[in-house]
Tab-separated table of C-alpha atoms in Angstrom:
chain	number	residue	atom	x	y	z
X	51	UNK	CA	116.637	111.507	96.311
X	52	UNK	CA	116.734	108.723	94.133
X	53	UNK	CA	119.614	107.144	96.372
X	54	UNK	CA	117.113	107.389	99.476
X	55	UNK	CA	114.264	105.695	97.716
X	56	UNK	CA	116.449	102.570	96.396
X	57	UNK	CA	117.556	102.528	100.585
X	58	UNK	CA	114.187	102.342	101.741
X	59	UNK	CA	112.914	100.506	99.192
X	60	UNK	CA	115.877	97.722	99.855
X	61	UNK	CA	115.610	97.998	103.986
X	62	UNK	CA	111.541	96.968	102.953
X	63	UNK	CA	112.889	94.498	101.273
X	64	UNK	CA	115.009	92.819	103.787
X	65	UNK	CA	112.608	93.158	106.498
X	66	UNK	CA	110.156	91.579	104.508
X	67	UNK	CA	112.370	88.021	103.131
X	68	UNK	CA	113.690	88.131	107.248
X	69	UNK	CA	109.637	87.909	108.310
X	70	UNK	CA	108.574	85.121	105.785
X	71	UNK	CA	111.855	83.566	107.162
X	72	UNK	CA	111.145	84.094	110.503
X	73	UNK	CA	107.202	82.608	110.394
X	74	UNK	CA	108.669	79.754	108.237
X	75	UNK	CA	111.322	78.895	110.935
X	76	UNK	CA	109.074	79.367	113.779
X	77	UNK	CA	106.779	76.312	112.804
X	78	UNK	CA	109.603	74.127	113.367
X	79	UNK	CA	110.642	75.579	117.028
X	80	UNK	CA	108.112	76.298	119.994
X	81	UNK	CA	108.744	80.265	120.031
X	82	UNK	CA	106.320	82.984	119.299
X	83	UNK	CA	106.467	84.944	115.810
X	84	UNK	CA	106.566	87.621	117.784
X	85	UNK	CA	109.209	86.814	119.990
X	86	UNK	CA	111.213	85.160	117.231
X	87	UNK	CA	110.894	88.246	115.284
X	88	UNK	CA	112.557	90.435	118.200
X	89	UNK	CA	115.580	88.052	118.826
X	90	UNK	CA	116.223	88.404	115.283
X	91	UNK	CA	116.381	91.872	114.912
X	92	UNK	CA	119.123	92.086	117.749
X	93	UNK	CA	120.925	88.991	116.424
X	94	UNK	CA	120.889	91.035	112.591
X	95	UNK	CA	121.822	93.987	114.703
X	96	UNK	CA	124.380	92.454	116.629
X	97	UNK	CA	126.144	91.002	113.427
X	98	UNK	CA	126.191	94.665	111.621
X	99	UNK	CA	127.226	96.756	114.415
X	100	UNK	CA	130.441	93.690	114.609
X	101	UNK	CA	131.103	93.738	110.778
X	102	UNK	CA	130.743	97.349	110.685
X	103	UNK	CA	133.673	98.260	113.514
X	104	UNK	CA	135.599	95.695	111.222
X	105	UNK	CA	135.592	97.772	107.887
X	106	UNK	CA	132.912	94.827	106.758
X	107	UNK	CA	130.038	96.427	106.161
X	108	UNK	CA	128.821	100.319	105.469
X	109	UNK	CA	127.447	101.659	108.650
X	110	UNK	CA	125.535	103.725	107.061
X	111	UNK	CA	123.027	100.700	105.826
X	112	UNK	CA	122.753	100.625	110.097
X	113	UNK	CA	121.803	103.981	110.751
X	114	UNK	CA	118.974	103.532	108.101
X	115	UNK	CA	117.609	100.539	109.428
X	116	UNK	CA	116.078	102.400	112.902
X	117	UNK	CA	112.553	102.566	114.396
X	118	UNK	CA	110.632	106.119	113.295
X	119	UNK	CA	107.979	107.177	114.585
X	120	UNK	CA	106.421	108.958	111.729
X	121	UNK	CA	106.662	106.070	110.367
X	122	UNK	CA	104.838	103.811	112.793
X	123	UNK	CA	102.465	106.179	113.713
X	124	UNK	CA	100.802	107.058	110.330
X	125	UNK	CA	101.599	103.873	108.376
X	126	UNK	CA	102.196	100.960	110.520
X	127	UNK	CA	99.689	101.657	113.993
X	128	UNK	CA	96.565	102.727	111.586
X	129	UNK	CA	96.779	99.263	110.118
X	130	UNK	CA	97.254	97.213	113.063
X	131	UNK	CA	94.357	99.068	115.320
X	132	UNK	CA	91.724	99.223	112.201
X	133	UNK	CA	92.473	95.562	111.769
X	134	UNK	CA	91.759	94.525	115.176
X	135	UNK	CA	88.969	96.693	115.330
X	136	UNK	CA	87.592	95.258	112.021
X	137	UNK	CA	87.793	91.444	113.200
X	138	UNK	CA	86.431	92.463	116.935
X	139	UNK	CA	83.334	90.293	117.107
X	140	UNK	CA	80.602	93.022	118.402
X	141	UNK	CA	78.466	90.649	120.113
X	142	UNK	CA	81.116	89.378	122.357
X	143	UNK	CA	82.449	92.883	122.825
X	144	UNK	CA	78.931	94.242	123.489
X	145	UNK	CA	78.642	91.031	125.920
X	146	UNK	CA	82.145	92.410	127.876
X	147	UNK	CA	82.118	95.522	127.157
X	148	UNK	CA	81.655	96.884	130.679
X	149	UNK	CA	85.229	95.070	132.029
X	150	UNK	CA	86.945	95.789	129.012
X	151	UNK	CA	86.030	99.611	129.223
X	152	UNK	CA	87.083	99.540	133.115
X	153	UNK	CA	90.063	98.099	131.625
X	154	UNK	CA	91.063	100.472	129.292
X	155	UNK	CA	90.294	103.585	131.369
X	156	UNK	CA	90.245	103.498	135.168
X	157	UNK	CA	92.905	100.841	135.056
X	158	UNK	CA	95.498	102.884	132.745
X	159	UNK	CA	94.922	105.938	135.031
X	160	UNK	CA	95.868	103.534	138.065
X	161	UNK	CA	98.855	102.018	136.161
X	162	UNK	CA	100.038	105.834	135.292
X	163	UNK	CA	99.748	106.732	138.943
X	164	UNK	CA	101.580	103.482	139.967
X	165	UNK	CA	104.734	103.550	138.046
X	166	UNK	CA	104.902	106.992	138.017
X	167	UNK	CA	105.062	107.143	141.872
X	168	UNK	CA	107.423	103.982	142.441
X	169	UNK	CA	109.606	105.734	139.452
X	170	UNK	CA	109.693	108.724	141.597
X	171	UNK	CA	110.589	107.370	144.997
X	172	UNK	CA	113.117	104.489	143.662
X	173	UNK	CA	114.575	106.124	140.561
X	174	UNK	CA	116.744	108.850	139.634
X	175	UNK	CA	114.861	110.814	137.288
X	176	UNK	CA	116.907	113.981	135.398
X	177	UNK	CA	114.072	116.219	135.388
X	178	UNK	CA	113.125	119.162	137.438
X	179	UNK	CA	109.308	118.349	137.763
X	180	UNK	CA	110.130	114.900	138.968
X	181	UNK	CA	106.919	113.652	139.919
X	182	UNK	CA	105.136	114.861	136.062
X	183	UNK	CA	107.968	113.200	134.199
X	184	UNK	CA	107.446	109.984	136.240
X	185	UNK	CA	103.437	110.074	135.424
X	186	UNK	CA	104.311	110.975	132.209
X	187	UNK	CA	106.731	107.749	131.882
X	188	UNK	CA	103.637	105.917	133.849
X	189	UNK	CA	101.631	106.222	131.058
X	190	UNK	CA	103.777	105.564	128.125
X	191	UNK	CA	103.896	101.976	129.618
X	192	UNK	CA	100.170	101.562	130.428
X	193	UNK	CA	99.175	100.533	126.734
X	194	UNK	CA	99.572	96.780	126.046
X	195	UNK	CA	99.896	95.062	122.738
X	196	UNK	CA	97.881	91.826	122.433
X	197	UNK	CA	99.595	90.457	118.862
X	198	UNK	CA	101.991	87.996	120.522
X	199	UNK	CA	99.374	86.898	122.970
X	200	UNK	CA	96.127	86.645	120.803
X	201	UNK	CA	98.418	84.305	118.538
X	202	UNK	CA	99.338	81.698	121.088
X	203	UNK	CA	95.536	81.994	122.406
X	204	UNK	CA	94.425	81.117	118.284
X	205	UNK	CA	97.014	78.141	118.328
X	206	UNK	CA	95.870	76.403	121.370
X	207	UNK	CA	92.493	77.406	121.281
X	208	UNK	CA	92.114	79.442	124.374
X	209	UNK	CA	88.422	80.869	125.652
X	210	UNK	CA	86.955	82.984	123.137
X	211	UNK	CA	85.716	85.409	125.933
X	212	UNK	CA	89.374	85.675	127.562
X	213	UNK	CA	90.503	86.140	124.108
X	214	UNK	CA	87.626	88.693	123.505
X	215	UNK	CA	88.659	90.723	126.947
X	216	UNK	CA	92.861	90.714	125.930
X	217	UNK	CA	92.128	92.001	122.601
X	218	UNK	CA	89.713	94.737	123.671
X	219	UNK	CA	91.072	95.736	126.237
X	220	UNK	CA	94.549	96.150	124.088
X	221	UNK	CA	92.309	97.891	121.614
X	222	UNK	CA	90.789	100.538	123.376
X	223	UNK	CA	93.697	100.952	126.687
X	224	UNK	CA	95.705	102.367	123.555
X	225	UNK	CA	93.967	104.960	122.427
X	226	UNK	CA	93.922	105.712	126.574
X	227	UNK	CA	97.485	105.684	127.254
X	228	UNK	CA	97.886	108.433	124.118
X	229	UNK	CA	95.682	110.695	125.281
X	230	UNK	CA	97.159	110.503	128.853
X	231	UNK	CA	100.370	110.817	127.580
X	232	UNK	CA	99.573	113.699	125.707
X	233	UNK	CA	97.763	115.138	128.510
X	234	UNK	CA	100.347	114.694	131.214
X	235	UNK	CA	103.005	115.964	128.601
X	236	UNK	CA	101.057	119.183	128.101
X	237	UNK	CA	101.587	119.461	132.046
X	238	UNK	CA	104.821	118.593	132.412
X	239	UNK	CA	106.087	121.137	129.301
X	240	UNK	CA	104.030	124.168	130.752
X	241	UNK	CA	106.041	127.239	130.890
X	242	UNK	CA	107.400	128.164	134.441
X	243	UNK	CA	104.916	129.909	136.473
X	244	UNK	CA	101.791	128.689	134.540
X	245	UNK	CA	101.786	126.024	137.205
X	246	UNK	CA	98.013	125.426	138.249
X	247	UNK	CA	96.157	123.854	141.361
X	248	UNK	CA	95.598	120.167	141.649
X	249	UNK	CA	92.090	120.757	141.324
X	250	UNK	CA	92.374	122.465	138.228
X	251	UNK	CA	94.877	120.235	137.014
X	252	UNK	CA	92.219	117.800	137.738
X	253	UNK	CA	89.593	119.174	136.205
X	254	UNK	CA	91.903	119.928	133.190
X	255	UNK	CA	92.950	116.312	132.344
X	256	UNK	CA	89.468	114.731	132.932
X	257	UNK	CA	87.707	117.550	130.128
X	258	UNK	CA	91.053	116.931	127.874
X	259	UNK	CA	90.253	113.367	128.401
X	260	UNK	CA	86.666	113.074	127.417
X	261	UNK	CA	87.077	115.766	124.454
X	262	UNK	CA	89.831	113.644	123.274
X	263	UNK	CA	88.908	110.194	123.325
X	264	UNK	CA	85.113	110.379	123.204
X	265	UNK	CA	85.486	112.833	120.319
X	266	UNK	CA	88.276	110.668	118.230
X	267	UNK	CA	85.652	107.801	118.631
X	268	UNK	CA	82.391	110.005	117.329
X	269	UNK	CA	85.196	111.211	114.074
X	270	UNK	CA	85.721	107.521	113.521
X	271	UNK	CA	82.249	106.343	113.695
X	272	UNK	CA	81.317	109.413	111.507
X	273	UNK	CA	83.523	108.309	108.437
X	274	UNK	CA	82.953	104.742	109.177
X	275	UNK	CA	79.117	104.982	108.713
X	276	UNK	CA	79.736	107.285	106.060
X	277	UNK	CA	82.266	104.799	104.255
X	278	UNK	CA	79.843	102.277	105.081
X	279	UNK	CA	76.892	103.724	103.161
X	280	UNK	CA	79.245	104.714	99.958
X	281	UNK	CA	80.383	100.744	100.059
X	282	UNK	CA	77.127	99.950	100.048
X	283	UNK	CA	75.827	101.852	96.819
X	284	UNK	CA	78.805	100.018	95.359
X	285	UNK	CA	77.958	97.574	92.362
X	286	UNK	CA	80.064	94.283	93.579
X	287	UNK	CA	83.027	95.504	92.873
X	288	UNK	CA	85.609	93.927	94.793
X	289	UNK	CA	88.422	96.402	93.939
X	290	UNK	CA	87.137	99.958	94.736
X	291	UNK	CA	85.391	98.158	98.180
X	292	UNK	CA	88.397	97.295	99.501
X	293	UNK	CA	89.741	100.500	98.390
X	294	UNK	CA	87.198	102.710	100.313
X	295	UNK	CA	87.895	100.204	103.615
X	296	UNK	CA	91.860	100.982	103.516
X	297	UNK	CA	90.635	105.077	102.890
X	298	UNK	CA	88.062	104.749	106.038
X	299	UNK	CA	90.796	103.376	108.306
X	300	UNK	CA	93.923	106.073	107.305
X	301	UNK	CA	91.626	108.889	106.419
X	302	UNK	CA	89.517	108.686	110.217
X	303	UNK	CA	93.263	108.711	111.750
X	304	UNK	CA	93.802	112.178	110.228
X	305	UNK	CA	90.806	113.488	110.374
X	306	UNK	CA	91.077	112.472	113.922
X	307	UNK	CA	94.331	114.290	114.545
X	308	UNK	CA	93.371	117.385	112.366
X	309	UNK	CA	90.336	118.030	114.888
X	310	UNK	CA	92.535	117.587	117.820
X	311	UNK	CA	90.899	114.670	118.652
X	312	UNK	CA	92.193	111.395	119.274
X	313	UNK	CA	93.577	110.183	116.115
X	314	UNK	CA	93.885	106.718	117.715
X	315	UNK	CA	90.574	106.187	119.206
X	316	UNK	CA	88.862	107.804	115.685
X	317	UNK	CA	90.742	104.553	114.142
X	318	UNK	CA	88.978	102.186	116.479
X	319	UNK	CA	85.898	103.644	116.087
X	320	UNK	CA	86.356	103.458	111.465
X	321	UNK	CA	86.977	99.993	112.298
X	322	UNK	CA	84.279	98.195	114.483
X	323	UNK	CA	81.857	100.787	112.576
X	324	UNK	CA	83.230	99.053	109.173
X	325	UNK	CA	83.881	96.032	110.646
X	326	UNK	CA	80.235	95.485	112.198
X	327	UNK	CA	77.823	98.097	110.155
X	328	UNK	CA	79.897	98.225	106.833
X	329	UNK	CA	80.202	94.487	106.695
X	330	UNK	CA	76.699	94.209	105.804
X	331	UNK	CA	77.090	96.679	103.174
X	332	UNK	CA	80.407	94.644	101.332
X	333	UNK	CA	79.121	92.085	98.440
X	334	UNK	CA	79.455	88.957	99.637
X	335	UNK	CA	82.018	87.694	97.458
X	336	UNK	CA	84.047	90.599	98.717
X	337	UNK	CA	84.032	89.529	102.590
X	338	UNK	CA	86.711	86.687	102.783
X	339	UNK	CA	89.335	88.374	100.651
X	340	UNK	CA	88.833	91.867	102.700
X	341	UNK	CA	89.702	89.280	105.509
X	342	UNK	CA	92.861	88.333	104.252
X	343	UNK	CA	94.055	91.535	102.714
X	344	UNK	CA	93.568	92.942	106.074
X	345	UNK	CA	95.114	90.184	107.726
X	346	UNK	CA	97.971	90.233	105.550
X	347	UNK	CA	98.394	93.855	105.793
X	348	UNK	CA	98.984	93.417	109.587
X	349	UNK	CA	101.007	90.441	109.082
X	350	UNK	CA	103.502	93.099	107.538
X	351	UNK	CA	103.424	95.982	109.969
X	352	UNK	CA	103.601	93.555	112.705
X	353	UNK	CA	106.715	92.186	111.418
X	354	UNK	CA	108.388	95.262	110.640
X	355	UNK	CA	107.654	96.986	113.920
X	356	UNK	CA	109.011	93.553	115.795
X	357	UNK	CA	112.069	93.082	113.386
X	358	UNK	CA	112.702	97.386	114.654
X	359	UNK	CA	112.267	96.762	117.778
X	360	UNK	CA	114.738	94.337	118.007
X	361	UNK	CA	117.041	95.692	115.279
X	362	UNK	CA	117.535	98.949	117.933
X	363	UNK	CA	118.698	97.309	120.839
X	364	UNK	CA	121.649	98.595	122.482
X	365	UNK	CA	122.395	95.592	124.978
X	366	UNK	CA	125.451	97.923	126.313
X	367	UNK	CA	123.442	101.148	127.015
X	368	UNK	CA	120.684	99.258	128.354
X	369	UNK	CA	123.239	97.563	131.249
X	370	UNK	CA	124.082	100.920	132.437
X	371	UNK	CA	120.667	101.725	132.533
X	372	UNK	CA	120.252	98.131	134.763
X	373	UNK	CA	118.804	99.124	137.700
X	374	UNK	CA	116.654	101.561	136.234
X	375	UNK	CA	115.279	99.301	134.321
X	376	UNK	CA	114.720	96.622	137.132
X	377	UNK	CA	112.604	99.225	138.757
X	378	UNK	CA	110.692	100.021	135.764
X	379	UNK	CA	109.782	96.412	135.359
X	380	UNK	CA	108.923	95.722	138.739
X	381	UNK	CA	106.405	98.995	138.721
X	382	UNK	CA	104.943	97.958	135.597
X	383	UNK	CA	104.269	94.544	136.939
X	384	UNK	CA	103.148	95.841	140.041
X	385	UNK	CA	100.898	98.356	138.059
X	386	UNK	CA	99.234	95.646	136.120
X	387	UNK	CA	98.410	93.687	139.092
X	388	UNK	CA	96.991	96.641	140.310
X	389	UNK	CA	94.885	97.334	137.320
X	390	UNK	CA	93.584	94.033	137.250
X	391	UNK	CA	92.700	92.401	140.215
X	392	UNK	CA	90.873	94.631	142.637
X	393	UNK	CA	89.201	96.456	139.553
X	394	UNK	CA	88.039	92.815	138.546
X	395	UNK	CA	86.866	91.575	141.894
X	396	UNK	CA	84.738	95.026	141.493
X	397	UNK	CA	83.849	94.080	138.141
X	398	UNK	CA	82.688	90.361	138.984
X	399	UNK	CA	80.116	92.097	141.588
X	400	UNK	CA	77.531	93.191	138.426
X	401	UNK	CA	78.592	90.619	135.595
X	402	UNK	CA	76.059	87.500	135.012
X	403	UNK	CA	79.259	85.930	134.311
X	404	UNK	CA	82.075	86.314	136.149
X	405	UNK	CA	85.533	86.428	134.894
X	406	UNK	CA	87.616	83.812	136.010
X	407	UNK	CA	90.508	84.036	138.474
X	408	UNK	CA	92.368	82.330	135.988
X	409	UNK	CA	91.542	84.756	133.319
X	410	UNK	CA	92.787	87.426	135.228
X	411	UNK	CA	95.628	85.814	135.928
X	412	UNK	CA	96.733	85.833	132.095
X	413	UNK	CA	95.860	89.071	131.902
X	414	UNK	CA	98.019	90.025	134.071
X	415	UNK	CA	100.990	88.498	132.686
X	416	UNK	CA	100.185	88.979	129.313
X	417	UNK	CA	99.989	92.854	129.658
X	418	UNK	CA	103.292	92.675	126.846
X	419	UNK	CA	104.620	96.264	126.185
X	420	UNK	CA	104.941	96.755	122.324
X	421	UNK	CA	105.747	99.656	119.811
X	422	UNK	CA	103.270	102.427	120.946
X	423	UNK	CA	105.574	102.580	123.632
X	424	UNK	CA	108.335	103.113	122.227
X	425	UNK	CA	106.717	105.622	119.516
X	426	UNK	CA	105.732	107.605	122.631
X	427	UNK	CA	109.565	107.537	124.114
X	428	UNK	CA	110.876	108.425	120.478
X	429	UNK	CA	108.395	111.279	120.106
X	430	UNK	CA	109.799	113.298	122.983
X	431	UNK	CA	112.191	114.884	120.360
X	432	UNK	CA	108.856	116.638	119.060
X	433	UNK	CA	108.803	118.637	122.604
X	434	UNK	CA	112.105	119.927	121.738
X	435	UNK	CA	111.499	122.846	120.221
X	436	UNK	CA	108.426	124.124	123.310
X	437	UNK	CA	110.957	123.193	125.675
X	438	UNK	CA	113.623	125.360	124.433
X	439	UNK	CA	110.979	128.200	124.189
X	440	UNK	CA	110.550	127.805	127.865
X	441	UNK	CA	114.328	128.191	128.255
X	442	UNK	CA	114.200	131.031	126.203
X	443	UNK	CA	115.459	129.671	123.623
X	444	UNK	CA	119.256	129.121	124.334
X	445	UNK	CA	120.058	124.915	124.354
X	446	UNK	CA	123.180	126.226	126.525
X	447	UNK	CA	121.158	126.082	129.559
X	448	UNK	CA	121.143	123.391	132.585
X	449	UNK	CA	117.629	122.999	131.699
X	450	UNK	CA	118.407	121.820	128.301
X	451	UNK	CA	120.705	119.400	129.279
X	452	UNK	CA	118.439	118.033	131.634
X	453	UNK	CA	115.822	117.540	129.275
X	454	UNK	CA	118.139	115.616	126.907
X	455	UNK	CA	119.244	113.322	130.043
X	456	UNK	CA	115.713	112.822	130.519
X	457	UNK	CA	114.661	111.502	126.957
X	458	UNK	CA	117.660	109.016	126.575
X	459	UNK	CA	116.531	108.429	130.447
X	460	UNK	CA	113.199	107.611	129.274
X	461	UNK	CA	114.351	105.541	125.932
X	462	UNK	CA	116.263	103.315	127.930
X	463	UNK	CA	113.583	102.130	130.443
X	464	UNK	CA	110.737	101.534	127.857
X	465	UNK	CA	113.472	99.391	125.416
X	466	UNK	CA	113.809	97.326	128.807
X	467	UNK	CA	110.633	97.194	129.251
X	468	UNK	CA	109.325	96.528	126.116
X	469	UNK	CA	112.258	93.389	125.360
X	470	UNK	CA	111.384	92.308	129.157
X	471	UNK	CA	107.718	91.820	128.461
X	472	UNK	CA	108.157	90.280	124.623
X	473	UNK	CA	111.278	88.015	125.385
X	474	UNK	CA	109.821	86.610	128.872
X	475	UNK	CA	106.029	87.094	129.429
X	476	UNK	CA	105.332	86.686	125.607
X	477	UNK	CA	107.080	83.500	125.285
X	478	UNK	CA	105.885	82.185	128.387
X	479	UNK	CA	102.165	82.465	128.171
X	480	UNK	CA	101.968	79.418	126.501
X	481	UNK	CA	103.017	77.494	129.663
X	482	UNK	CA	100.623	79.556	131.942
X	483	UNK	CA	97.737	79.191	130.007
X	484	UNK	CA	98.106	74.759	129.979
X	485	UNK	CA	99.278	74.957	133.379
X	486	UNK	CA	96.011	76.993	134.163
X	487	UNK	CA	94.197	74.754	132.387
X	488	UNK	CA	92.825	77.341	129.778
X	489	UNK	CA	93.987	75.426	126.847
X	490	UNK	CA	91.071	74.451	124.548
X	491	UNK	CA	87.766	76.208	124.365
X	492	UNK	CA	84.881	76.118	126.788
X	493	UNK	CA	81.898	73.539	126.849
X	494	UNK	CA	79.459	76.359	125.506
X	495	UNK	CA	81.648	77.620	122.801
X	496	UNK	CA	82.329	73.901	121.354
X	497	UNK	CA	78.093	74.103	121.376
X	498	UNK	CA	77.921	76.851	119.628
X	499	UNK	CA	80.848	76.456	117.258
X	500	UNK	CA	79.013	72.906	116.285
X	501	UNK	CA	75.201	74.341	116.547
């Protein structure tokens, strides 16, 4: 036991000096943190896996050094979605909150239904119910993560409102994907012969849906208004404030999945609640250092989850899996387009303001795949034990080896995806956005920054 703790303590460790390297090295060179953080990982990776087959190094510090997804999902994503919630300026996300919403829900269902079917009619997928597996691979790639985009729009000062709809959208099209994904996985793993009509598999998902995300949002409003008033009878103590804040954000995420609600969604609701309501309630002194602890606390679990990510790349696996993976990219491309564009145009018809071309443009190519992704690929292992049930419980069944084809299937493609999106959209936004000429902030914001 006490061997395992001094591990994880010194993998922390090392992840943590490699970050401050990392965002001290990346000042010097035009590449995104982000980005930087990922080609890292697989250069450390790289270099272990090569001193390891030489005798060089223990392999066992390698096998340690992996992406979990316990791990991610109860530490590292209830940090980085309260803290984006937190920051989320309400009146700007009052003032777009019809797009983002059409954003985070109509177009997720369209990018499920779009990879999924261009999945199932250009690749090979090991899995009986071929057209559910591909939906269910469609939307464990419809979330985006905005981290690596929202940081080049800060440095070069992009529109606050384009900034505004990336971020929200990111926010809330999370919280989405998960419940889809769960949905669509409860589908896919039914037992043979419980195999329903479309229109009650309709029916199904849409109540699932609504019980699911509206109710992890009305659990995370709940304890953030509740937080919110205990803050408040607080006497200016800076300590125990920031103390409830961190319980609001980790205790509405379990609460959340203890209901059987979303866990994710009852996060984002804790944190705009907080973030918006609760901030009145803080003591002044208390509201710039809750900014930076929270900031700092995402600085971390961004850079551990990026430093993973890259750390478990397999470049060799991942070239067998080549075409694949081509496909995959090219539907989740294709996806986002369609997510975007004609939902937009729709959009634009009943907005006072309507959303740039441009805008949507960045949007588009900014859609960058990050960890949530890859949590949901890892936490197909947690089917394991319903789908042996199915096969009545013997693993010596063709059914059972199918199923394993189909998770390493499943791995592969959203590693592709996810390095595809973070090593080439991520660190080309930069040059879209001047090229578009979205660099620097709009007439009216300069007004009412100055005003």
């Amino acid at each position: 036991m006490e061997s395992f703790v001094q591990h994880v303590v010194l993998v922390v460790t090392v992840l943590l000096f490699v970050a401050a390297a990392v965002a001290a090295a990346v000042k010097r060179v035009r590449l995104p943190y982000t980005v930087a953080l990922v080609i890292t990982g697989a250069v450390l990776a790289t270099s272990g896996r090569w001193l390891a087959s030489r005798g060089l190094l223990d392999p066992g510090l390698l096998d340690g050094v992996q992406l979990q997804p316990g791990v991610v999902l109860y530490v590292l994503l209830p940090i980085l979605l309260y803290e984006a919630a937190f920051n989320l300026d309400s009146r700007r996300l009052i003032k777009n909150l019809f797009p983002i919403v059409v954003l985070a829900v109509p177009a997720v269902v369209i990018s499920t239904a779009v990879v999924g079917l261009v999945l199932y009619l250009f690749g090979d997928i090991p899995h009986a119910r071929t057209l559910t597996a591909a939906l269910l691979f469609g939307a464990m790639v419809s979330t985006t993560d905005a981290v690596a985009v929202v940081a080049i729009f800060r440095e070069i000062g992009a529109p606050k409102r384009l900034n505004t709809l990336v971020e929200g959208e990111a926010l809330f099209n999370s919280g989405t994907a998960l419940v889809v994904f769960i949905i669509v996985a409860s589908i896919l793993l039914a037992p043979p012969g419980l195999e329903k009509s479309a229109g009650a598999l309709v029916w199904q998902a849409l109540s699932s849906f609504v019980v699911m995300a509206l109710g992890g949002l009305a659990v995370g409003v709940g304890v953030g208004f509740v937080v919110s008033r205990i803050i408040g009878r607080v006497e200016d103590d800076p300590l125990i404030e920031i103390t409830l804040c961190t319980v609001s954000a980790f205790l509405s995420f379990l609460l959340g999945g203890y209901l059987g609600v979303s866990d994710v969604m009852a996060v984002i609701g804790a944190g705009l609640t907080v973030g918006n309501y609760g901030r009145t309630k803080f003591s002044p002194a208390v509201l710039k250092p809750l900014e930076h602890y929270w900031h700092y606390l995402a600085f971390v679990a961004n850079s551990i989850i990026f430093l993973l990510v890259g750390f478990s790349l397999r470049a060799g696996e991942m070239l067998d899996h080549a075409g694949a993976i081509a496909v995959a990219i090219a539907a989740v491309l294709v996806a986002r387009a369609a997510g975007i564009y004609p939902l937009i145009a729709l959009v634009n018809r009943f907005l006072p303001e309507r959303i740039d071309f441009r805008y949507q443009t960045i949007m588009w190519w900014g859609g960058i795949r990050g960890a949530l992704v890859l949590v949901m690929a890892l936490g197909l292992s947690s089917f394991d034990a319903q789908v042996l049930a199915n096969l009545g419980g013997s693993g010596a069944t063709p059914g059972w080896a199918q199923w394993l084809e189909f998770k390493s299937y499943v791995l592969h493609l959203a590693f592709g995806i996810v390095f595809f999106t973070i090593l080439v959209n991520a660190a080309s936004i930069k040059p879209w956005v001047n090229v578009l000429g979205l660099a620097g902030y709009t007439p009216s914001e300069r007004f009412e920054a100055t005003s």
